XYZ file of C-alpha atoms in Angstrom:
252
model
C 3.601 16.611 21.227
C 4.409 13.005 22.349
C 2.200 10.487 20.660
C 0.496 8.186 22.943
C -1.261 4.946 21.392
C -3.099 2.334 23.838
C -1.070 3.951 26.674
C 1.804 3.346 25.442
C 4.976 6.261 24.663
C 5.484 6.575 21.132
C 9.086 4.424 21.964
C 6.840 1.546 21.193
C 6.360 2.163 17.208
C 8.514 1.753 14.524
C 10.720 4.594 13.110
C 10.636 5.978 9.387
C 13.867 6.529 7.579
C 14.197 9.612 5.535
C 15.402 7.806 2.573
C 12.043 5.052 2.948
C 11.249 4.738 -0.710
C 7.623 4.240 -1.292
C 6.124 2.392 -4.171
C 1.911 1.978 -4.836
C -0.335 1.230 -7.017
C 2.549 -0.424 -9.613
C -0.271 -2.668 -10.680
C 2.381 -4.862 -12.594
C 1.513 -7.162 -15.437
C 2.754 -10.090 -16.473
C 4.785 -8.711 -19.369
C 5.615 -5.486 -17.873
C 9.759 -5.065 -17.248
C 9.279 -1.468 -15.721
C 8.666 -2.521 -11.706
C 10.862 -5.544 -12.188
C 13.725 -2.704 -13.042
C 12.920 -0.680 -10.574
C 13.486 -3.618 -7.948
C 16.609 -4.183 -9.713
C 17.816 -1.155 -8.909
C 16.440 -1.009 -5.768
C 18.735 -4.246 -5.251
C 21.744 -2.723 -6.608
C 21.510 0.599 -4.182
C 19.550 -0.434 -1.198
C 17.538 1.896 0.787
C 16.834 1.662 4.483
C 13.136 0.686 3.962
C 10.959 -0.227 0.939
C 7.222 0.552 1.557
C 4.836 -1.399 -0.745
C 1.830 0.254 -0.542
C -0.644 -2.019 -2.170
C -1.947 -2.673 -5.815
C 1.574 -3.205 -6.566
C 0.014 -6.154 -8.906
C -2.542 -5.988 -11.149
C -3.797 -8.889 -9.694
C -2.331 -11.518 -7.446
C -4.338 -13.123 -5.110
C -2.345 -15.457 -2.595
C -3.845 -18.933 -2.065
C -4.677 -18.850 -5.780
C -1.669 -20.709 -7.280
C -2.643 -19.856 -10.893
C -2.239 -16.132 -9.682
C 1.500 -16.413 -7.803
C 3.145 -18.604 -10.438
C 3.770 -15.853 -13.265
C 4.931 -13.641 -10.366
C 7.048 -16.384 -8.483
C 10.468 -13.916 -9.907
C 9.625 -10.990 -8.818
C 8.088 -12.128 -5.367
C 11.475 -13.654 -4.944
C 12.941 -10.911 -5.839
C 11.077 -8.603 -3.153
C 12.218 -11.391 -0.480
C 15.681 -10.855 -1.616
C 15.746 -7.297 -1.193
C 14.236 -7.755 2.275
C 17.226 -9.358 3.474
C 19.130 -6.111 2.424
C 16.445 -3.448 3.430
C 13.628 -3.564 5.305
C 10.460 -4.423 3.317
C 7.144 -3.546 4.106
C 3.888 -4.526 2.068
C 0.454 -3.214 2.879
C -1.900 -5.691 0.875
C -4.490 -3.475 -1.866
C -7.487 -4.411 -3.072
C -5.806 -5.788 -6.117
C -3.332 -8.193 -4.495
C -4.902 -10.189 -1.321
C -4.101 -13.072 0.750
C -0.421 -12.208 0.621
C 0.306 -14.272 3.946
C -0.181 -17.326 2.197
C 3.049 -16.172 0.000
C 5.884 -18.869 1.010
C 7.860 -16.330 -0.385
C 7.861 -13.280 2.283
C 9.593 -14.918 5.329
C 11.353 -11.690 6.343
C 8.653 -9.341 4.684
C 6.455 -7.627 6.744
C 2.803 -8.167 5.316
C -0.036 -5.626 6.709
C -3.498 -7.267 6.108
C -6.208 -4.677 5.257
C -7.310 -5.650 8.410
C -4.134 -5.001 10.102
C -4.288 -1.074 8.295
C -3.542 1.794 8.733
C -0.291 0.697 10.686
C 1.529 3.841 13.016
C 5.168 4.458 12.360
C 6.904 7.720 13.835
C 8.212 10.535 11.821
C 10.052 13.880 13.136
C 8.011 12.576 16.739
C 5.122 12.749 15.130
C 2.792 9.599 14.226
C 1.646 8.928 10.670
C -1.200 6.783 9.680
C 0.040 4.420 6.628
C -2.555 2.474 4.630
C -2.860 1.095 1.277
C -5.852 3.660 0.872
C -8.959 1.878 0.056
C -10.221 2.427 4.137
C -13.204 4.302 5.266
C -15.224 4.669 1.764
C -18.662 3.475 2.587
C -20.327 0.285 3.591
C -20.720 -0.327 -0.139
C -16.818 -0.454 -0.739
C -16.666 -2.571 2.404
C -19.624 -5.172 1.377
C -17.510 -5.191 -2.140
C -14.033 -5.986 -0.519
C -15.380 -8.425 1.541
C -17.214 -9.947 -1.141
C -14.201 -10.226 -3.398
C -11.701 -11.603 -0.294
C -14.083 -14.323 -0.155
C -14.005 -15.078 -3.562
C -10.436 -14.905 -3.583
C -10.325 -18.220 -1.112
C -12.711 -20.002 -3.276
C -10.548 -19.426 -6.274
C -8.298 -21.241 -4.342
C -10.268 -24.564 -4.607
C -11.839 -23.992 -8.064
C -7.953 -23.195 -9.313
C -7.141 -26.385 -8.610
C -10.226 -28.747 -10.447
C -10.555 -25.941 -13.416
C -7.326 -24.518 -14.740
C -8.708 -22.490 -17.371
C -10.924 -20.363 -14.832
C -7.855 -17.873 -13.437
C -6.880 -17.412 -17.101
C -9.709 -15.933 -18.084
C -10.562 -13.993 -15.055
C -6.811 -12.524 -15.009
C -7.681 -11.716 -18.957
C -10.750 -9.360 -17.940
C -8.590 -7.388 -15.248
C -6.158 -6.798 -16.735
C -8.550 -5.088 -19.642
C -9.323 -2.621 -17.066
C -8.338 1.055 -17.802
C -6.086 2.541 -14.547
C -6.774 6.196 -14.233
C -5.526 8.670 -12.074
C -7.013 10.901 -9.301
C -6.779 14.489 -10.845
C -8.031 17.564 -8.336
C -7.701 21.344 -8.591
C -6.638 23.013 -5.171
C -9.894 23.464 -3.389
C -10.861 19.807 -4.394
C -7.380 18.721 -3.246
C -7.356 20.491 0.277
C -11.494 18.662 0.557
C -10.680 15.564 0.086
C -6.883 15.349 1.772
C -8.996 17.177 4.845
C -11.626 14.486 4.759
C -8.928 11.828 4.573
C -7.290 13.246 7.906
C -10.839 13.354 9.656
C -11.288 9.957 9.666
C -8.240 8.884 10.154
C -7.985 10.769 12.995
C -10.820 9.789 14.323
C -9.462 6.386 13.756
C -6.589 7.505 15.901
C -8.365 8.458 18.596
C -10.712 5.518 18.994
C -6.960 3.905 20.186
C -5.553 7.244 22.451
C -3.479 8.416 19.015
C -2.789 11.758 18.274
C -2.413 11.907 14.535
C 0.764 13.692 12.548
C -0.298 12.743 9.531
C -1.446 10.418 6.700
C 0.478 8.944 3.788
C -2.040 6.433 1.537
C -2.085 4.867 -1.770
C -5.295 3.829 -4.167
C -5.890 6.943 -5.339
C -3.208 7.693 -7.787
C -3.036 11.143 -6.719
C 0.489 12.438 -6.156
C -0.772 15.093 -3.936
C 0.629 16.413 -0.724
C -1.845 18.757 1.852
C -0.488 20.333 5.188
C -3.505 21.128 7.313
C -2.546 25.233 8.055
C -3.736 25.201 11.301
C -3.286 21.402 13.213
C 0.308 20.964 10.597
C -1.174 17.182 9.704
C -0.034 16.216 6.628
C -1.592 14.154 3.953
C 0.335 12.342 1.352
C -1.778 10.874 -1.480
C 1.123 8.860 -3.309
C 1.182 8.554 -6.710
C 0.552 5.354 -9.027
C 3.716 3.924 -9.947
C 2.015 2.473 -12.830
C 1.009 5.918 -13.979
C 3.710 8.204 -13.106
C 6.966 6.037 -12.791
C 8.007 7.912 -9.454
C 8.359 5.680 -6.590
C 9.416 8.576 -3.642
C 10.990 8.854 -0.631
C 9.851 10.322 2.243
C 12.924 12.737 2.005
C 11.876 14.089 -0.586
C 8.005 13.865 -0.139
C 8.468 15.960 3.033
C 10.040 18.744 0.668
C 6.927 19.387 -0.448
């Protein structure tokens, strides 16, 4: 089937490479040498595309400059490998405001706002989000909240430099868990995830080929058995250490 969008022939979105690498949910610390490596390597043997699929941070909130200076290496870093592979970066709900980054002048940023984003695969279109859409009102009223409080931080950053410190020092505290389900759970929940994406889809003439999503540090793969969509919950770099490409994802 040819995917339409907005009228348009499904010409008009972008292509993904079978050896796209995709990274989420790294949720790198300050001390941590383990994604730094991995973009090292990623440097030394450059793929195609590089999907950053949000939470790749712990935190790091944009306009805060308290927040991008222990990163400034490794932001640089991901600029450099975007002049050698494409480099995409779906903000999380752990690192925001990335378009105030002077850093990512060839990366392309995806708000949460801007999410999910359509990109072709085997003719097919595939929804690709960080994750944390379509949850509730509650999530929503909470992400909103905290992207507010992200551009104040900006100000108060500035007149109290203690403030980030100490916020950063109470994140980073936080336990990261994985997603664990058994097969029924999986196939309920990758099944829900399709439903409103597609219904997403079709709000803009899009006929859905599948999902591939981050957040919930699953490192699960569902193929509907009757429509073929495919759902690819991708696992936490932070947890597992895999960072996959969609070669190999579609193996599954």
């Amino acid at each position: 089937m040819l995917a339409i969008y907005g009228g348009r022939v499904s010409a008009s979105f972008p292509s993904l490479s079978s050896d796209a690498i995709f990274i989420a949910d790294a949720h790198h610390k300050q001390d941590s040498s383990t994604f730094p490596l991995l973009l090292d390597q990623l440097l030394d043997k450059p793929p195609s595309q590089v999907f950053l699929m949000g939470d790749i941070f712990h935190i790091l909130v944009g306009k805060v400059a308290s927040s991008v200076r222990p990163h400034q290496v490794i932001l640089e870093k991901i600029q450099t490998l975007s002049h050698v592979s494409e480099v995409f970066y779906f903000e999380g709900n752990h690192d925001l405001g990335l378009h105030a980054l002077p850093f990512f002048q060839r990366v392309r940023v995806y708000s949460r706002a801007q999410q999910p984003a359509f990109f072709l695969w085997k003719n097919r279109l595939f929804a690709l989000a960080h994750g944390d859409l379509f949850v509730g009102w509650g999530y929503e009223f909470y992400i909103s909240s905290l992207r507010r409080f992200g551009n104040v931080l900006g100000y108060l950053d500035r007149a109290f430099s203690s403030l980030y410190p100490a916020l950063q020092k109470r994140i980073d505290a936080k336990r990261i868990k994985t997603l664990e389900f058994n097969q029924i759970e999986l196939a309920h929940f990758a099944q829900r995830r399709l439903n409103l994406y597609r219904a997403h889809a079709q709000k803009n003439s899009a006929d859905l080929g599948g999902v591939i999503e981050g957040h919930f540090h699953l490192g699960e793969y569902y193929q509907n058995p009757h429509t073929q969509e495919c759902y690819w919950g991708l696992p936490s770099f932070y947890c597992s250490r895999l960072a996959p490409t969609l070669k190999v994802m579609s193996k599954n």
